[in-house]
Amino acid sequence: KKNLAELAEPFDSMYVSFYKGLGSMSGAMLMGSKPFCEEARVWQSRFGGNLYSLMPYAISCWAGFRHHVSRTKSVAGYEYEGSTSPLSFDEKFEKLLRVTDTISKETEFNNIAAFDPPIPETNMVHVYLKGSVSDCEAIRDDIVGKYNIRVFSRIRDLSSSDKMAAHGYGAYFEWTMGEANGMIEDEDFVLAWDHFTSALRRSIEAEEPQD
């Protein structure tokens, strides 16, 4: 694992989202040299990005940090109760690593789907599927009815310009391990994906032209 300084070192600037993972209202923190940030403020104003007050966003972000990230009771001199989230970011990441690895090894996933990156680097990974959106949604809904587990929520058509389209993939979605699905047992994820990948494989084979 790398600390923030090591991750930021190759770049002149970076930003940290306030709503992805932290669940705040909106916004992000832009970081870089003082001249860079001063110029960014000018362009923010030119593009009409100034708000009357940033306080609601700051409070929302701080609350998200307290809830999701820090389990200590003191940050920057402020005392508070610490994280109330059932899973920390590290725990969500570790769970996604564990579940994706098991799915890849114990189901037909590798025959009809792919993770990008192949090994998740955060608690979110892109999932590419060989099959149409309508077929994937129909199989998903059937599994929900039988096992009460939803393997994905929203799925999108893959653009023909996407590099994965050349390998036969037709749909994709983002899989994030969060608080709600983080409480699902690993074996239940594997069960659902085992049925999903088997059904999708059969659907794809049925549509292939016969000799």
mmCIF file with all atom_site columns, C-alpha atoms in Angstrom:
data_model
loop_
_atom_site.group_PDB
_atom_site.id
_atom_site.type_symbol
_atom_site.label_atom_id
_atom_site.label_alt_id
_atom_site.label_comp_id
_atom_site.label_asym_id
_atom_site.label_entity_id
_atom_site.label_seq_id
_atom_site.pdbx_PDB_ins_code
_atom_site.Cartn_x
_atom_site.Cartn_y
_atom_site.Cartn_z
_atom_site.occupancy
_atom_site.B_iso_or_equiv
_atom_site.pdbx_formal_charge
_atom_site.auth_seq_id
_atom_site.auth_comp_id
_atom_site.auth_asym_id
_atom_site.auth_atom_id
_atom_site.pdbx_PDB_model_num
ATOM 1   C CA . LYS A 1 1   ? 0.000   0.000   0.000   1.00 0.00 ? 1   LYS A CA 1
ATOM 2   C CA . LYS A 1 2   ? 1.169   3.539   -0.768  1.00 0.00 ? 2   LYS A CA 1
ATOM 3   C CA . ASN A 1 3   ? 0.499   6.624   1.296   1.00 0.00 ? 3   ASN A CA 1
ATOM 4   C CA . LEU A 1 4   ? -1.013  9.806   -0.141  1.00 0.00 ? 4   LEU A CA 1
ATOM 5   C CA . ALA A 1 5   ? 2.374   11.471  -0.642  1.00 0.00 ? 5   ALA A CA 1
ATOM 6   C CA . GLU A 1 6   ? 3.622   8.526   -2.724  1.00 0.00 ? 6   GLU A CA 1
ATOM 7   C CA . LEU A 1 7   ? 0.460   8.490   -4.858  1.00 0.00 ? 7   LEU A CA 1
ATOM 8   C CA . ALA A 1 8   ? 0.614   12.246  -5.479  1.00 0.00 ? 8   ALA A CA 1
ATOM 9   C CA . GLU A 1 9   ? 4.365   12.468  -6.140  1.00 0.00 ? 9   GLU A CA 1
ATOM 10  C CA . PRO A 1 10  ? 4.269   11.863  -9.955  1.00 0.00 ? 10  PRO A CA 1
ATOM 11  C CA . PHE A 1 11  ? 1.702   14.627  -10.555 1.00 0.00 ? 11  PHE A CA 1
ATOM 12  C CA . ASP A 1 12  ? 1.735   18.432  -10.589 1.00 0.00 ? 12  ASP A CA 1
ATOM 13  C CA . SER A 1 13  ? -1.850  18.572  -9.339  1.00 0.00 ? 13  SER A CA 1
ATOM 14  C CA . MET A 1 14  ? -4.599  16.267  -8.131  1.00 0.00 ? 14  MET A CA 1
ATOM 15  C CA . TYR A 1 15  ? -8.066  16.378  -6.644  1.00 0.00 ? 15  TYR A CA 1
ATOM 16  C CA . VAL A 1 16  ? -9.941  14.320  -4.083  1.00 0.00 ? 16  VAL A CA 1
ATOM 17  C CA . SER A 1 17  ? -13.656 13.833  -4.643  1.00 0.00 ? 17  SER A CA 1
ATOM 18  C CA . PHE A 1 18  ? -15.968 14.676  -1.755  1.00 0.00 ? 18  PHE A CA 1
ATOM 19  C CA . TYR A 1 19  ? -18.959 12.690  -2.975  1.00 0.00 ? 19  TYR A CA 1
ATOM 20  C CA . LYS A 1 20  ? -17.397 9.465   -4.266  1.00 0.00 ? 20  LYS A CA 1
ATOM 21  C CA . GLY A 1 21  ? -17.061 7.240   -1.254  1.00 0.00 ? 21  GLY A CA 1
ATOM 22  C CA . LEU A 1 22  ? -17.452 10.025  1.284   1.00 0.00 ? 22  LEU A CA 1
ATOM 23  C CA . GLY A 1 23  ? -21.064 10.526  0.221   1.00 0.00 ? 23  GLY A CA 1
ATOM 24  C CA . SER A 1 24  ? -21.067 14.296  0.638   1.00 0.00 ? 24  SER A CA 1
ATOM 25  C CA . MET A 1 25  ? -23.301 16.683  -1.295  1.00 0.00 ? 25  MET A CA 1
ATOM 26  C CA . SER A 1 26  ? -20.805 17.502  -4.049  1.00 0.00 ? 26  SER A CA 1
ATOM 27  C CA . GLY A 1 27  ? -17.420 19.016  -4.749  1.00 0.00 ? 27  GLY A CA 1
ATOM 28  C CA . ALA A 1 28  ? -13.761 18.130  -4.532  1.00 0.00 ? 28  ALA A CA 1
ATOM 29  C CA . MET A 1 29  ? -10.486 19.385  -3.100  1.00 0.00 ? 29  MET A CA 1
ATOM 30  C CA . LEU A 1 30  ? -7.981  20.636  -5.688  1.00 0.00 ? 30  LEU A CA 1
ATOM 31  C CA . MET A 1 31  ? -4.339  20.410  -4.682  1.00 0.00 ? 31  MET A CA 1
ATOM 32  C CA . GLY A 1 32  ? -1.161  21.715  -6.286  1.00 0.00 ? 32  GLY A CA 1
ATOM 33  C CA . SER A 1 33  ? 1.328   24.545  -6.075  1.00 0.00 ? 33  SER A CA 1
ATOM 34  C CA . LYS A 1 34  ? 0.183   27.897  -4.725  1.00 0.00 ? 34  LYS A CA 1
ATOM 35  C CA . PRO A 1 35  ? 0.406   29.618  -8.163  1.00 0.00 ? 35  PRO A CA 1
ATOM 36  C CA . PHE A 1 36  ? -1.572  26.761  -9.747  1.00 0.00 ? 36  PHE A CA 1
ATOM 37  C CA . CYS A 1 37  ? -4.364  26.930  -7.161  1.00 0.00 ? 37  CYS A CA 1
ATOM 38  C CA . GLU A 1 38  ? -4.495  30.745  -7.386  1.00 0.00 ? 38  GLU A CA 1
ATOM 39  C CA . GLU A 1 39  ? -4.941  30.539  -11.159 1.00 0.00 ? 39  GLU A CA 1
ATOM 40  C CA . ALA A 1 40  ? -7.556  27.816  -10.741 1.00 0.00 ? 40  ALA A CA 1
ATOM 41  C CA . ARG A 1 41  ? -9.565  30.160  -8.509  1.00 0.00 ? 41  ARG A CA 1
ATOM 42  C CA . VAL A 1 42  ? -9.538  32.772  -11.275 1.00 0.00 ? 42  VAL A CA 1
ATOM 43  C CA . TRP A 1 43  ? -10.819 30.294  -13.847 1.00 0.00 ? 43  TRP A CA 1
ATOM 44  C CA . GLN A 1 44  ? -13.402 28.973  -11.399 1.00 0.00 ? 44  GLN A CA 1
ATOM 45  C CA . SER A 1 45  ? -14.794 32.489  -11.189 1.00 0.00 ? 45  SER A CA 1
ATOM 46  C CA . ARG A 1 46  ? -14.651 32.990  -14.950 1.00 0.00 ? 46  ARG A CA 1
ATOM 47  C CA . PHE A 1 47  ? -16.697 29.848  -15.499 1.00 0.00 ? 47  PHE A CA 1
ATOM 48  C CA . GLY A 1 48  ? -19.278 30.887  -12.894 1.00 0.00 ? 48  GLY A CA 1
ATOM 49  C CA . GLY A 1 49  ? -18.266 28.289  -10.339 1.00 0.00 ? 49  GLY A CA 1
ATOM 50  C CA . ASN A 1 50  ? -18.288 30.588  -7.318  1.00 0.00 ? 50  ASN A CA 1
ATOM 51  C CA . LEU A 1 51  ? -20.933 29.905  -4.699  1.00 0.00 ? 51  LEU A CA 1
ATOM 52  C CA . TYR A 1 52  ? -22.260 32.272  -2.051  1.00 0.00 ? 52  TYR A CA 1
ATOM 53  C CA . SER A 1 53  ? -21.148 29.855  0.651   1.00 0.00 ? 53  SER A CA 1
ATOM 54  C CA . LEU A 1 54  ? -19.199 26.598  0.666   1.00 0.00 ? 54  LEU A CA 1
ATOM 55  C CA . MET A 1 55  ? -20.084 25.838  4.275   1.00 0.00 ? 55  MET A CA 1
ATOM 56  C CA . PRO A 1 56  ? -22.808 23.219  3.534   1.00 0.00 ? 56  PRO A CA 1
ATOM 57  C CA . TYR A 1 57  ? -20.375 21.328  1.300   1.00 0.00 ? 57  TYR A CA 1
ATOM 58  C CA . ALA A 1 58  ? -17.564 21.556  3.857   1.00 0.00 ? 58  ALA A CA 1
ATOM 59  C CA . ILE A 1 59  ? -19.830 20.266  6.638   1.00 0.00 ? 59  ILE A CA 1
ATOM 60  C CA . SER A 1 60  ? -21.112 17.460  4.419   1.00 0.00 ? 60  SER A CA 1
ATOM 61  C CA . CYS A 1 61  ? -17.577 16.423  3.486   1.00 0.00 ? 61  CYS A CA 1
ATOM 62  C CA . TRP A 1 62  ? -16.359 16.519  7.087   1.00 0.00 ? 62  TRP A CA 1
ATOM 63  C CA . ALA A 1 63  ? -19.317 14.402  8.163   1.00 0.00 ? 63  ALA A CA 1
ATOM 64  C CA . GLY A 1 64  ? -18.544 11.913  5.384   1.00 0.00 ? 64  GLY A CA 1
ATOM 65  C CA . PHE A 1 65  ? -14.922 11.707  6.471   1.00 0.00 ? 65  PHE A CA 1
ATOM 66  C CA . ARG A 1 66  ? -15.915 11.097  10.068  1.00 0.00 ? 66  ARG A CA 1
ATOM 67  C CA . HIS A 1 67  ? -18.426 8.444   9.051   1.00 0.00 ? 67  HIS A CA 1
ATOM 68  C CA . HIS A 1 68  ? -16.442 6.542   6.431   1.00 0.00 ? 68  HIS A CA 1
ATOM 69  C CA . VAL A 1 69  ? -12.729 7.071   6.970   1.00 0.00 ? 69  VAL A CA 1
ATOM 70  C CA . SER A 1 70  ? -11.325 7.982   10.332  1.00 0.00 ? 70  SER A CA 1
ATOM 71  C CA . ARG A 1 71  ? -11.691 5.621   13.276  1.00 0.00 ? 71  ARG A CA 1
ATOM 72  C CA . THR A 1 72  ? -9.543  7.844   15.489  1.00 0.00 ? 72  THR A CA 1
ATOM 73  C CA . LYS A 1 73  ? -10.945 10.440  17.834  1.00 0.00 ? 73  LYS A CA 1
ATOM 74  C CA . SER A 1 74  ? -8.717  13.340  16.865  1.00 0.00 ? 74  SER A CA 1
ATOM 75  C CA . VAL A 1 75  ? -7.956  14.833  13.453  1.00 0.00 ? 75  VAL A CA 1
ATOM 76  C CA . ALA A 1 76  ? -6.254  18.208  13.044  1.00 0.00 ? 76  ALA A CA 1
ATOM 77  C CA . GLY A 1 77  ? -6.870  18.912  16.709  1.00 0.00 ? 77  GLY A CA 1
ATOM 78  C CA . TYR A 1 78  ? -10.643 18.280  16.568  1.00 0.00 ? 78  TYR A CA 1
ATOM 79  C CA . GLU A 1 79  ? -12.145 15.726  18.890  1.00 0.00 ? 79  GLU A CA 1
ATOM 80  C CA . TYR A 1 80  ? -15.128 13.614  17.833  1.00 0.00 ? 80  TYR A CA 1
ATOM 81  C CA . GLU A 1 81  ? -16.577 10.119  18.043  1.00 0.00 ? 81  GLU A CA 1
ATOM 82  C CA . GLY A 1 82  ? -14.718 8.640   15.069  1.00 0.00 ? 82  GLY A CA 1
ATOM 83  C CA . SER A 1 83  ? -16.050 6.468   12.257  1.00 0.00 ? 83  SER A CA 1
ATOM 84  C CA . THR A 1 84  ? -19.501 4.962   12.613  1.00 0.00 ? 84  THR A CA 1
ATOM 85  C CA . SER A 1 85  ? -19.298 3.077   9.307   1.00 0.00 ? 85  SER A CA 1
ATOM 86  C CA . PRO A 1 86  ? -19.504 -0.742  9.583   1.00 0.00 ? 86  PRO A CA 1
ATOM 87  C CA . LEU A 1 87  ? -16.632 -1.025  7.069   1.00 0.00 ? 87  LEU A CA 1
ATOM 88  C CA . SER A 1 88  ? -13.653 1.250   6.547   1.00 0.00 ? 88  SER A CA 1
ATOM 89  C CA . PHE A 1 89  ? -12.377 2.082   3.048   1.00 0.00 ? 89  PHE A CA 1
ATOM 90  C CA . ASP A 1 90  ? -9.615  -0.503  3.498   1.00 0.00 ? 90  ASP A CA 1
ATOM 91  C CA . GLU A 1 91  ? -12.110 -3.159  4.530   1.00 0.00 ? 91  GLU A CA 1
ATOM 92  C CA . LYS A 1 92  ? -14.340 -2.434  1.513   1.00 0.00 ? 92  LYS A CA 1
ATOM 93  C CA . PHE A 1 93  ? -11.309 -2.625  -0.762  1.00 0.00 ? 93  PHE A CA 1
ATOM 94  C CA . GLU A 1 94  ? -10.122 -5.885  0.786   1.00 0.00 ? 94  GLU A CA 1
ATOM 95  C CA . LYS A 1 95  ? -13.595 -7.396  0.461   1.00 0.00 ? 95  LYS A CA 1
ATOM 96  C CA . LEU A 1 96  ? -13.831 -6.463  -3.227  1.00 0.00 ? 96  LEU A CA 1
ATOM 97  C CA . LEU A 1 97  ? -10.361 -7.947  -3.810  1.00 0.00 ? 97  LEU A CA 1
ATOM 98  C CA . ARG A 1 98  ? -11.391 -11.160 -2.108  1.00 0.00 ? 98  ARG A CA 1
ATOM 99  C CA . VAL A 1 99  ? -14.759 -11.488 -3.838  1.00 0.00 ? 99  VAL A CA 1
ATOM 100 C CA . THR A 1 100 ? -13.504 -10.697 -7.363  1.00 0.00 ? 100 THR A CA 1
ATOM 101 C CA . ASP A 1 101 ? -10.639 -13.156 -6.957  1.00 0.00 ? 101 ASP A CA 1
ATOM 102 C CA . THR A 1 102 ? -13.006 -15.942 -5.879  1.00 0.00 ? 102 THR A CA 1
ATOM 103 C CA . ILE A 1 103 ? -15.506 -15.167 -8.644  1.00 0.00 ? 103 ILE A CA 1
ATOM 104 C CA . SER A 1 104 ? -12.717 -15.306 -11.231 1.00 0.00 ? 104 SER A CA 1
ATOM 105 C CA . LYS A 1 105 ? -11.504 -18.673 -9.954  1.00 0.00 ? 105 LYS A CA 1
ATOM 106 C CA . GLU A 1 106 ? -14.758 -20.465 -9.086  1.00 0.00 ? 106 GLU A CA 1
ATOM 107 C CA . THR A 1 107 ? -17.254 -19.358 -11.767 1.00 0.00 ? 107 THR A CA 1
ATOM 108 C CA . GLU A 1 108 ? -17.375 -19.008 -15.553 1.00 0.00 ? 108 GLU A CA 1
ATOM 109 C CA . PHE A 1 109 ? -16.664 -15.295 -15.197 1.00 0.00 ? 109 PHE A CA 1
ATOM 110 C CA . ASN A 1 110 ? -13.445 -15.271 -17.228 1.00 0.00 ? 110 ASN A CA 1
ATOM 111 C CA . ASN A 1 111 ? -15.237 -16.825 -20.210 1.00 0.00 ? 111 ASN A CA 1
ATOM 112 C CA . ILE A 1 112 ? -17.851 -14.096 -20.599 1.00 0.00 ? 112 ILE A CA 1
ATOM 113 C CA . ALA A 1 113 ? -16.660 -11.121 -18.525 1.00 0.00 ? 113 ALA A CA 1
ATOM 114 C CA . ALA A 1 114 ? -13.616 -9.140  -17.419 1.00 0.00 ? 114 ALA A CA 1
ATOM 115 C CA . PHE A 1 115 ? -12.592 -6.827  -14.619 1.00 0.00 ? 115 PHE A CA 1
ATOM 116 C CA . ASP A 1 116 ? -10.777 -3.604  -15.454 1.00 0.00 ? 116 ASP A CA 1
ATOM 117 C CA . PRO A 1 117 ? -8.277  -3.392  -13.941 1.00 0.00 ? 117 PRO A CA 1
ATOM 118 C CA . PRO A 1 118 ? -7.967  -7.198  -13.620 1.00 0.00 ? 118 PRO A CA 1
ATOM 119 C CA . ILE A 1 119 ? -7.117  -6.752  -9.938  1.00 0.00 ? 119 ILE A CA 1
ATOM 120 C CA . PRO A 1 120 ? -9.069  -3.887  -8.292  1.00 0.00 ? 120 PRO A CA 1
ATOM 121 C CA . GLU A 1 121 ? -6.979  -0.992  -7.012  1.00 0.00 ? 121 GLU A CA 1
ATOM 122 C CA . THR A 1 122 ? -9.755  0.642   -4.956  1.00 0.00 ? 122 THR A CA 1
ATOM 123 C CA . ASN A 1 123 ? -13.160 -0.451  -3.688  1.00 0.00 ? 123 ASN A CA 1
ATOM 124 C CA . MET A 1 124 ? -14.523 0.077   -7.227  1.00 0.00 ? 124 MET A CA 1
ATOM 125 C CA . VAL A 1 125 ? -13.868 -1.866  -10.428 1.00 0.00 ? 125 VAL A CA 1
ATOM 126 C CA . HIS A 1 126 ? -15.277 -1.788  -13.967 1.00 0.00 ? 126 HIS A CA 1
ATOM 127 C CA . VAL A 1 127 ? -17.001 -4.972  -15.127 1.00 0.00 ? 127 VAL A CA 1
ATOM 128 C CA . TYR A 1 128 ? -17.298 -5.778  -18.857 1.00 0.00 ? 128 TYR A CA 1
ATOM 129 C CA . LEU A 1 129 ? -19.785 -8.383  -20.065 1.00 0.00 ? 129 LEU A CA 1
ATOM 130 C CA . LYS A 1 130 ? -20.140 -10.309 -23.324 1.00 0.00 ? 130 LYS A CA 1
ATOM 131 C CA . GLY A 1 131 ? -23.822 -9.912  -24.024 1.00 0.00 ? 131 GLY A CA 1
ATOM 132 C CA . SER A 1 132 ? -26.402 -7.246  -24.637 1.00 0.00 ? 132 SER A CA 1
ATOM 133 C CA . VAL A 1 133 ? -27.734 -4.958  -21.935 1.00 0.00 ? 133 VAL A CA 1
ATOM 134 C CA . SER A 1 134 ? -31.216 -6.449  -22.302 1.00 0.00 ? 134 SER A CA 1
ATOM 135 C CA . ASP A 1 135 ? -29.955 -10.036 -21.910 1.00 0.00 ? 135 ASP A CA 1
ATOM 136 C CA . CYS A 1 136 ? -27.835 -9.116  -18.883 1.00 0.00 ? 136 CYS A CA 1
ATOM 137 C CA . GLU A 1 137 ? -30.751 -7.313  -17.230 1.00 0.00 ? 137 GLU A CA 1
ATOM 138 C CA . ALA A 1 138 ? -33.112 -10.231 -17.857 1.00 0.00 ? 138 ALA A CA 1
ATOM 139 C CA . ILE A 1 139 ? -30.681 -12.711 -16.302 1.00 0.00 ? 139 ILE A CA 1
ATOM 140 C CA . ARG A 1 140 ? -30.020 -10.364 -13.394 1.00 0.00 ? 140 ARG A CA 1
ATOM 141 C CA . ASP A 1 141 ? -33.742 -10.012 -12.665 1.00 0.00 ? 141 ASP A CA 1
ATOM 142 C CA . ASP A 1 142 ? -34.224 -13.785 -12.804 1.00 0.00 ? 142 ASP A CA 1
ATOM 143 C CA . ILE A 1 143 ? -31.476 -14.239 -10.216 1.00 0.00 ? 143 ILE A CA 1
ATOM 144 C CA . VAL A 1 144 ? -32.996 -11.558 -8.001  1.00 0.00 ? 144 VAL A CA 1
ATOM 145 C CA . GLY A 1 145 ? -36.285 -13.462 -8.045  1.00 0.00 ? 145 GLY A CA 1
ATOM 146 C CA . LYS A 1 146 ? -34.632 -16.780 -7.202  1.00 0.00 ? 146 LYS A CA 1
ATOM 147 C CA . TYR A 1 147 ? -31.862 -15.780 -4.804  1.00 0.00 ? 147 TYR A CA 1
ATOM 148 C CA . ASN A 1 148 ? -32.681 -12.191 -3.761  1.00 0.00 ? 148 ASN A CA 1
ATOM 149 C CA . ILE A 1 149 ? -29.230 -10.961 -4.806  1.00 0.00 ? 149 ILE A CA 1
ATOM 150 C CA . ARG A 1 150 ? -28.684 -8.276  -7.450  1.00 0.00 ? 150 ARG A CA 1
ATOM 151 C CA . VAL A 1 151 ? -25.329 -8.670  -9.193  1.00 0.00 ? 151 VAL A CA 1
ATOM 152 C CA . PHE A 1 152 ? -25.538 -5.109  -10.564 1.00 0.00 ? 152 PHE A CA 1
ATOM 153 C CA . SER A 1 153 ? -27.919 -2.155  -10.586 1.00 0.00 ? 153 SER A CA 1
ATOM 154 C CA . ARG A 1 154 ? -27.274 -0.011  -13.640 1.00 0.00 ? 154 ARG A CA 1
ATOM 155 C CA . ILE A 1 155 ? -25.632 -1.317  -16.792 1.00 0.00 ? 155 ILE A CA 1
ATOM 156 C CA . ARG A 1 156 ? -24.710 0.493   -20.001 1.00 0.00 ? 156 ARG A CA 1
ATOM 157 C CA . ASP A 1 157 ? -24.157 -0.325  -23.658 1.00 0.00 ? 157 ASP A CA 1
ATOM 158 C CA . LEU A 1 158 ? -20.496 -0.377  -24.574 1.00 0.00 ? 158 LEU A CA 1
ATOM 159 C CA . SER A 1 159 ? -19.446 2.134   -27.196 1.00 0.00 ? 159 SER A CA 1
ATOM 160 C CA . SER A 1 160 ? -17.926 0.653   -30.349 1.00 0.00 ? 160 SER A CA 1
ATOM 161 C CA . SER A 1 161 ? -14.945 2.953   -29.776 1.00 0.00 ? 161 SER A CA 1
ATOM 162 C CA . ASP A 1 162 ? -14.191 1.379   -26.395 1.00 0.00 ? 162 ASP A CA 1
ATOM 163 C CA . LYS A 1 163 ? -11.097 -0.804  -26.481 1.00 0.00 ? 163 LYS A CA 1
ATOM 164 C CA . MET A 1 164 ? -13.031 -3.686  -24.903 1.00 0.00 ? 164 MET A CA 1
ATOM 165 C CA . ALA A 1 165 ? -15.600 -3.761  -27.735 1.00 0.00 ? 165 ALA A CA 1
ATOM 166 C CA . ALA A 1 166 ? -12.966 -5.290  -30.035 1.00 0.00 ? 166 ALA A CA 1
ATOM 167 C CA . HIS A 1 167 ? -12.840 -8.296  -27.691 1.00 0.00 ? 167 HIS A CA 1
ATOM 168 C CA . GLY A 1 168 ? -16.556 -9.018  -27.947 1.00 0.00 ? 168 GLY A CA 1
ATOM 169 C CA . TYR A 1 169 ? -17.824 -7.161  -24.889 1.00 0.00 ? 169 TYR A CA 1
ATOM 170 C CA . GLY A 1 170 ? -21.147 -5.374  -25.280 1.00 0.00 ? 170 GLY A CA 1
ATOM 171 C CA . ALA A 1 171 ? -22.040 -3.983  -21.864 1.00 0.00 ? 171 ALA A CA 1
ATOM 172 C CA . TYR A 1 172 ? -20.355 -2.689  -18.725 1.00 0.00 ? 172 TYR A CA 1
ATOM 173 C CA . PHE A 1 173 ? -21.000 -1.305  -15.262 1.00 0.00 ? 173 PHE A CA 1
ATOM 174 C CA . GLU A 1 174 ? -19.122 0.030   -12.256 1.00 0.00 ? 174 GLU A CA 1
ATOM 175 C CA . TRP A 1 175 ? -19.080 -2.249  -9.226  1.00 0.00 ? 175 TRP A CA 1
ATOM 176 C CA . THR A 1 176 ? -18.485 -0.435  -5.957  1.00 0.00 ? 176 THR A CA 1
ATOM 177 C CA . MET A 1 177 ? -18.183 -2.233  -2.635  1.00 0.00 ? 177 MET A CA 1
ATOM 178 C CA . GLY A 1 178 ? -20.028 0.026   -0.221  1.00 0.00 ? 178 GLY A CA 1
ATOM 179 C CA . GLU A 1 179 ? -21.726 -0.164  3.129   1.00 0.00 ? 179 GLU A CA 1
ATOM 180 C CA . ALA A 1 180 ? -24.864 -2.007  2.016   1.00 0.00 ? 180 ALA A CA 1
ATOM 181 C CA . ASN A 1 181 ? -23.415 -4.674  -0.275  1.00 0.00 ? 181 ASN A CA 1
ATOM 182 C CA . GLY A 1 182 ? -20.352 -4.885  1.954   1.00 0.00 ? 182 GLY A CA 1
ATOM 183 C CA . MET A 1 183 ? -22.571 -6.693  4.463   1.00 0.00 ? 183 MET A CA 1
ATOM 184 C CA . ILE A 1 184 ? -23.358 -9.484  1.980   1.00 0.00 ? 184 ILE A CA 1
ATOM 185 C CA . GLU A 1 185 ? -21.486 -12.712 2.662   1.00 0.00 ? 185 GLU A CA 1
ATOM 186 C CA . ASP A 1 186 ? -18.732 -13.583 0.192   1.00 0.00 ? 186 ASP A CA 1
ATOM 187 C CA . GLU A 1 187 ? -20.317 -16.931 -0.644  1.00 0.00 ? 187 GLU A CA 1
ATOM 188 C CA . ASP A 1 188 ? -23.591 -15.222 -1.557  1.00 0.00 ? 188 ASP A CA 1
ATOM 189 C CA . PHE A 1 189 ? -21.772 -13.011 -4.076  1.00 0.00 ? 189 PHE A CA 1
ATOM 190 C CA . VAL A 1 190 ? -20.112 -16.099 -5.569  1.00 0.00 ? 190 VAL A CA 1
ATOM 191 C CA . LEU A 1 191 ? -23.428 -17.972 -5.719  1.00 0.00 ? 191 LEU A CA 1
ATOM 192 C CA . ALA A 1 192 ? -25.131 -15.141 -7.582  1.00 0.00 ? 192 ALA A CA 1
ATOM 193 C CA . TRP A 1 193 ? -22.256 -14.660 -10.010 1.00 0.00 ? 193 TRP A CA 1
ATOM 194 C CA . ASP A 1 194 ? -21.998 -18.392 -10.611 1.00 0.00 ? 194 ASP A CA 1
ATOM 195 C CA . HIS A 1 195 ? -25.624 -18.499 -11.747 1.00 0.00 ? 195 HIS A CA 1
ATOM 196 C CA . PHE A 1 196 ? -25.320 -15.244 -13.672 1.00 0.00 ? 196 PHE A CA 1
ATOM 197 C CA . THR A 1 197 ? -22.211 -16.206 -15.639 1.00 0.00 ? 197 THR A CA 1
ATOM 198 C CA . SER A 1 198 ? -23.581 -19.675 -16.431 1.00 0.00 ? 198 SER A CA 1
ATOM 199 C CA . ALA A 1 199 ? -26.862 -18.228 -17.680 1.00 0.00 ? 199 ALA A CA 1
ATOM 200 C CA . LEU A 1 200 ? -25.134 -15.523 -19.728 1.00 0.00 ? 200 LEU A CA 1
ATOM 201 C CA . ARG A 1 201 ? -22.823 -18.101 -21.327 1.00 0.00 ? 201 ARG A CA 1
ATOM 202 C CA . ARG A 1 202 ? -25.824 -20.223 -22.358 1.00 0.00 ? 202 ARG A CA 1
ATOM 203 C CA . SER A 1 203 ? -27.569 -17.137 -23.739 1.00 0.00 ? 203 SER A CA 1
ATOM 204 C CA . ILE A 1 204 ? -24.523 -16.176 -25.813 1.00 0.00 ? 204 ILE A CA 1
ATOM 205 C CA . GLU A 1 205 ? -24.098 -19.743 -27.129 1.00 0.00 ? 205 GLU A CA 1
ATOM 206 C CA . ALA A 1 206 ? -27.779 -19.905 -28.099 1.00 0.00 ? 206 ALA A CA 1
ATOM 207 C CA . GLU A 1 207 ? -27.380 -16.789 -30.252 1.00 0.00 ? 207 GLU A CA 1
ATOM 208 C CA . GLU A 1 208 ? -24.307 -18.052 -32.080 1.00 0.00 ? 208 GLU A CA 1
ATOM 209 C CA . PRO A 1 209 ? -24.967 -19.212 -35.649 1.00 0.00 ? 209 PRO A CA 1
ATOM 210 C CA . GLN A 1 210 ? -25.226 -22.989 -36.045 1.00 0.00 ? 210 GLN A CA 1
ATOM 211 C CA . ASP A 1 211 ? -23.397 -24.878 -38.767 1.00 0.00 ? 211 ASP A CA 1
#
